[in-house]
PDB file of C-alpha atoms in Angstrom:
ATOM      1  CA  UNK A   1      -6.838  14.637  -2.880  1.00 81.00           C
ATOM      2  CA  UNK A   2      -6.817  14.992   0.947  1.00 86.00           C
ATOM      3  CA  UNK A   3      -6.510  11.046   3.518  1.00 87.00           C
ATOM      4  CA  UNK A   4     -10.191  11.430   4.340  1.00 89.00           C
ATOM      5  CA  UNK A   5     -11.498  11.935   0.364  1.00 92.00           C
ATOM      6  CA  UNK A   6      -8.379   9.702  -0.156  1.00 91.00           C
ATOM      7  CA  UNK A   7      -9.952   7.007   1.707  1.00 89.00           C
ATOM      8  CA  UNK A   8     -13.533   7.171   0.452  1.00 92.00           C
ATOM      9  CA  UNK A   9     -11.368   6.112  -2.840  1.00 94.00           C
ATOM     10  CA  UNK A  10     -10.674   3.197  -0.833  1.00 91.00           C
ATOM     11  CA  UNK A  11     -13.462   2.257   0.455  1.00 90.00           C
ATOM     12  CA  UNK A  12     -16.039   2.369  -2.570  1.00 95.00           C
ATOM     13  CA  UNK A  13     -13.981   1.533  -5.075  1.00 97.00           C
ATOM     14  CA  UNK A  14     -12.424  -2.378  -5.876  1.00 97.00           C
ATOM     15  CA  UNK A  15     -10.214  -1.561  -8.696  1.00 98.00           C
ATOM     16  CA  UNK A  16      -7.532   0.779  -6.967  1.00 96.00           C
ATOM     17  CA  UNK A  17      -5.650   2.866  -9.966  1.00 97.00           C
ATOM     18  CA  UNK A  18      -3.737   6.582 -10.108  1.00 96.00           C
ATOM     19  CA  UNK A  19      -1.022   8.738  -8.378  1.00 97.00           C
ATOM     20  CA  UNK A  20      -1.880   9.704  -4.812  1.00 94.00           C
ATOM     21  CA  UNK A  21       0.699  12.136  -2.703  1.00 95.00           C
ATOM     22  CA  UNK A  22       1.110  12.652   0.961  1.00 93.00           C
ATOM     23  CA  UNK A  23       3.196  13.957   3.323  1.00 88.00           C
ATOM     24  CA  UNK A  24       5.715  11.790   4.763  1.00 79.00           C
ATOM     25  CA  UNK A  25       3.926  12.194   8.514  1.00 79.00           C
ATOM     26  CA  UNK A  26       0.149  11.550   7.435  1.00 85.00           C
ATOM     27  CA  UNK A  27      -1.385   9.887   9.714  1.00 87.00           C
ATOM     28  CA  UNK A  28      -3.367   7.382   7.597  1.00 87.00           C
ATOM     29  CA  UNK A  29      -3.347   5.001  10.305  1.00 80.00           C
ATOM     30  CA  UNK A  30      -5.402   1.303  10.655  1.00 85.00           C
ATOM     31  CA  UNK A  31      -6.594   1.270   7.801  1.00 87.00           C
ATOM     32  CA  UNK A  32      -7.547  -2.455   6.669  1.00 91.00           C
ATOM     33  CA  UNK A  33      -7.193  -2.351   3.021  1.00 92.00           C
ATOM     34  CA  UNK A  34      -9.667  -5.545   2.183  1.00 96.00           C
ATOM     35  CA  UNK A  35     -10.146  -7.670  -0.776  1.00 98.00           C
ATOM     36  CA  UNK A  36      -8.298  -4.187  -2.600  1.00 97.00           C
ATOM     37  CA  UNK A  37      -7.059  -4.952  -6.943  1.00 98.00           C
ATOM     38  CA  UNK A  38      -4.473  -2.058  -6.947  1.00 97.00           C
ATOM     39  CA  UNK A  39      -3.600  -1.581 -10.589  1.00 98.00           C
ATOM     40  CA  UNK A  40      -1.213   0.522 -12.275  1.00 98.00           C
ATOM     41  CA  UNK A  41      -0.951   1.852  -8.859  1.00 97.00           C
ATOM     42  CA  UNK A  42       1.330   4.658  -7.170  1.00 97.00           C
ATOM     43  CA  UNK A  43       1.230   5.640  -3.370  1.00 94.00           C
ATOM     44  CA  UNK A  44       3.645   8.260  -1.807  1.00 95.00           C
ATOM     45  CA  UNK A  45       3.821   9.596   1.615  1.00 94.00           C
ATOM     46  CA  UNK A  46       1.989   8.773   4.879  1.00 91.00           C
ATOM     47  CA  UNK A  47       2.201   6.867   7.666  1.00 92.00           C
ATOM     48  CA  UNK A  48      -0.202   3.591   7.391  1.00 89.00           C
ATOM     49  CA  UNK A  49       1.148   2.212  10.537  1.00 88.00           C
ATOM     50  CA  UNK A  50      -0.930  -0.325  12.309  1.00 92.00           C
ATOM     51  CA  UNK A  51      -3.022  -1.461   9.802  1.00 90.00           C
ATOM     52  CA  UNK A  52      -3.914  -5.117   6.848  1.00 95.00           C
ATOM     53  CA  UNK A  53      -3.713  -5.258   3.263  1.00 95.00           C
ATOM     54  CA  UNK A  54      -6.363  -8.847   3.379  1.00 98.00           C
ATOM     55  CA  UNK A  55      -6.940 -10.675   0.178  1.00 98.00           C
ATOM     56  CA  UNK A  56      -5.523  -7.839  -1.671  1.00 98.00           C
ATOM     57  CA  UNK A  57      -3.624  -7.423  -5.534  1.00 98.00           C
ATOM     58  CA  UNK A  58      -0.643  -5.746  -6.251  1.00 96.00           C
ATOM     59  CA  UNK A  59       0.016  -4.768  -9.489  1.00 98.00           C
ATOM     60  CA  UNK A  60       2.349  -2.176 -11.195  1.00 97.00           C
ATOM     61  CA  UNK A  61       2.297  -1.373  -8.381  1.00 97.00           C
ATOM     62  CA  UNK A  62       4.335   1.971  -6.299  1.00 97.00           C
ATOM     63  CA  UNK A  63       5.163   2.922  -2.568  1.00 93.00           C
ATOM     64  CA  UNK A  64       6.729   5.443  -1.816  1.00 95.00           C
ATOM     65  CA  UNK A  65       8.486   7.442   0.648  1.00 94.00           C
ATOM     66  CA  UNK A  66       6.014   5.752   3.517  1.00 92.00           C
ATOM     67  CA  UNK A  67       5.847   4.227   6.795  1.00 91.00           C
ATOM     68  CA  UNK A  68       4.852   1.142   6.651  1.00 90.00           C
ATOM     69  CA  UNK A  69       5.525   0.611  10.880  1.00 91.00           C
ATOM     70  CA  UNK A  70       3.241  -2.690  11.911  1.00 93.00           C
ATOM     71  CA  UNK A  71       0.951  -3.693   9.097  1.00 94.00           C
ATOM     72  CA  UNK A  72       0.106  -6.827   8.106  1.00 96.00           C
ATOM     73  CA  UNK A  73      -0.389  -8.370   4.961  1.00 96.00           C
ATOM     74  CA  UNK A  74      -1.948 -11.615   4.362  1.00 98.00           C
ATOM     75  CA  UNK A  75      -3.563 -13.528   1.564  1.00 98.00           C
ATOM     76  CA  UNK A  76      -2.066 -11.115  -1.058  1.00 98.00           C
ATOM     77  CA  UNK A  77      -1.044 -11.443  -4.787  1.00 97.00           C
ATOM     78  CA  UNK A  78       2.714  -9.457  -5.271  1.00 96.00           C
ATOM     79  CA  UNK A  79       2.523  -9.473  -9.706  1.00 96.00           C
ATOM     80  CA  UNK A  80       4.891  -6.225  -9.397  1.00 95.00           C
ATOM     81  CA  UNK A  81       5.580  -4.579  -6.441  1.00 95.00           C
ATOM     82  CA  UNK A  82       8.149  -1.612  -5.899  1.00 95.00           C
ATOM     83  CA  UNK A  83       8.881  -0.775  -2.474  1.00 92.00           C
ATOM     84  CA  UNK A  84      11.114   2.763  -2.195  1.00 94.00           C
ATOM     85  CA  UNK A  85      12.496   4.846   0.754  1.00 91.00           C
ATOM     86  CA  UNK A  86       9.565   3.128   3.098  1.00 91.00           C
ATOM     87  CA  UNK A  87      10.352   2.499   6.521  1.00 87.00           C
ATOM     88  CA  UNK A  88       9.024  -1.109   7.557  1.00 82.00           C
ATOM     89  CA  UNK A  89       8.331  -3.811   9.576  1.00 88.00           C
ATOM     90  CA  UNK A  90       6.095  -4.840   8.569  1.00 91.00           C
ATOM     91  CA  UNK A  91       4.597  -9.109   7.887  1.00 95.00           C
ATOM     92  CA  UNK A  92       3.604 -11.147   5.286  1.00 94.00           C
ATOM     93  CA  UNK A  93       1.639 -13.712   5.471  1.00 97.00           C
ATOM     94  CA  UNK A  94       0.721 -16.421   3.328  1.00 98.00           C
ATOM     95  CA  UNK A  95       1.549 -14.252  -0.232  1.00 97.00           C
ATOM     96  CA  UNK A  96       1.831 -15.284  -3.050  1.00 96.00           C
ATOM     97  CA  UNK A  97       5.137 -13.099  -4.749  1.00 95.00           C
ATOM     98  CA  UNK A  98       5.911 -12.695  -8.553  1.00 94.00           C
ATOM     99  CA  UNK A  99       8.184  -9.649  -8.469  1.00 90.00           C
ATOM    100  CA  UNK A 100       7.967  -8.065  -5.740  1.00 87.00           C
ATOM    101  CA  UNK A 101      11.513  -4.501  -5.323  1.00 90.00           C
ATOM    102  CA  UNK A 102      12.817  -2.955  -1.983  1.00 86.00           C
ATOM    103  CA  UNK A 103      15.350  -0.738  -2.446  1.00 83.00           C
ATOM    104  CA  UNK A 104      16.491   2.581  -1.429  1.00 78.00           C
ATOM    105  CA  UNK A 105      16.038   4.588  -4.792  1.00 74.00           C
ATOM    106  CA  UNK A 106      13.473   4.243  -7.677  1.00 65.00           C
TER     107      UNK A 106
END
C-alpha cells in the first residue's frame, strides 16, 4: 500500500487492523489520527513527525522502524502497545497505559 492509499484508509475507517510497511523516511508527517481504534495493527517505517493521536485506542499494536518526533498522544488508551527501533520524542497527555513496551529489538 502506498502512502496516499494508507491515508485514505485511515480517513475512511475508525477501526484499523492489518500490517502496513513504508520506507523509514517516507513522509507521512502532520497526520492527525482522531477517535481511531488500532487493533491487531502493525506499522513499520515512515516519518510521522508532528502528527497527533487524539482519543485513540491501541490494542495489540506494534510500531517499528519509524519516526515519531514531535508526535503527541492525547487521551489515548494503550492496552497492549510496543515500540521498537522508533526515533522518538513524543508526548503523552492524559493517556491510560495497560501494557506499553519500548525496546530496541522486538
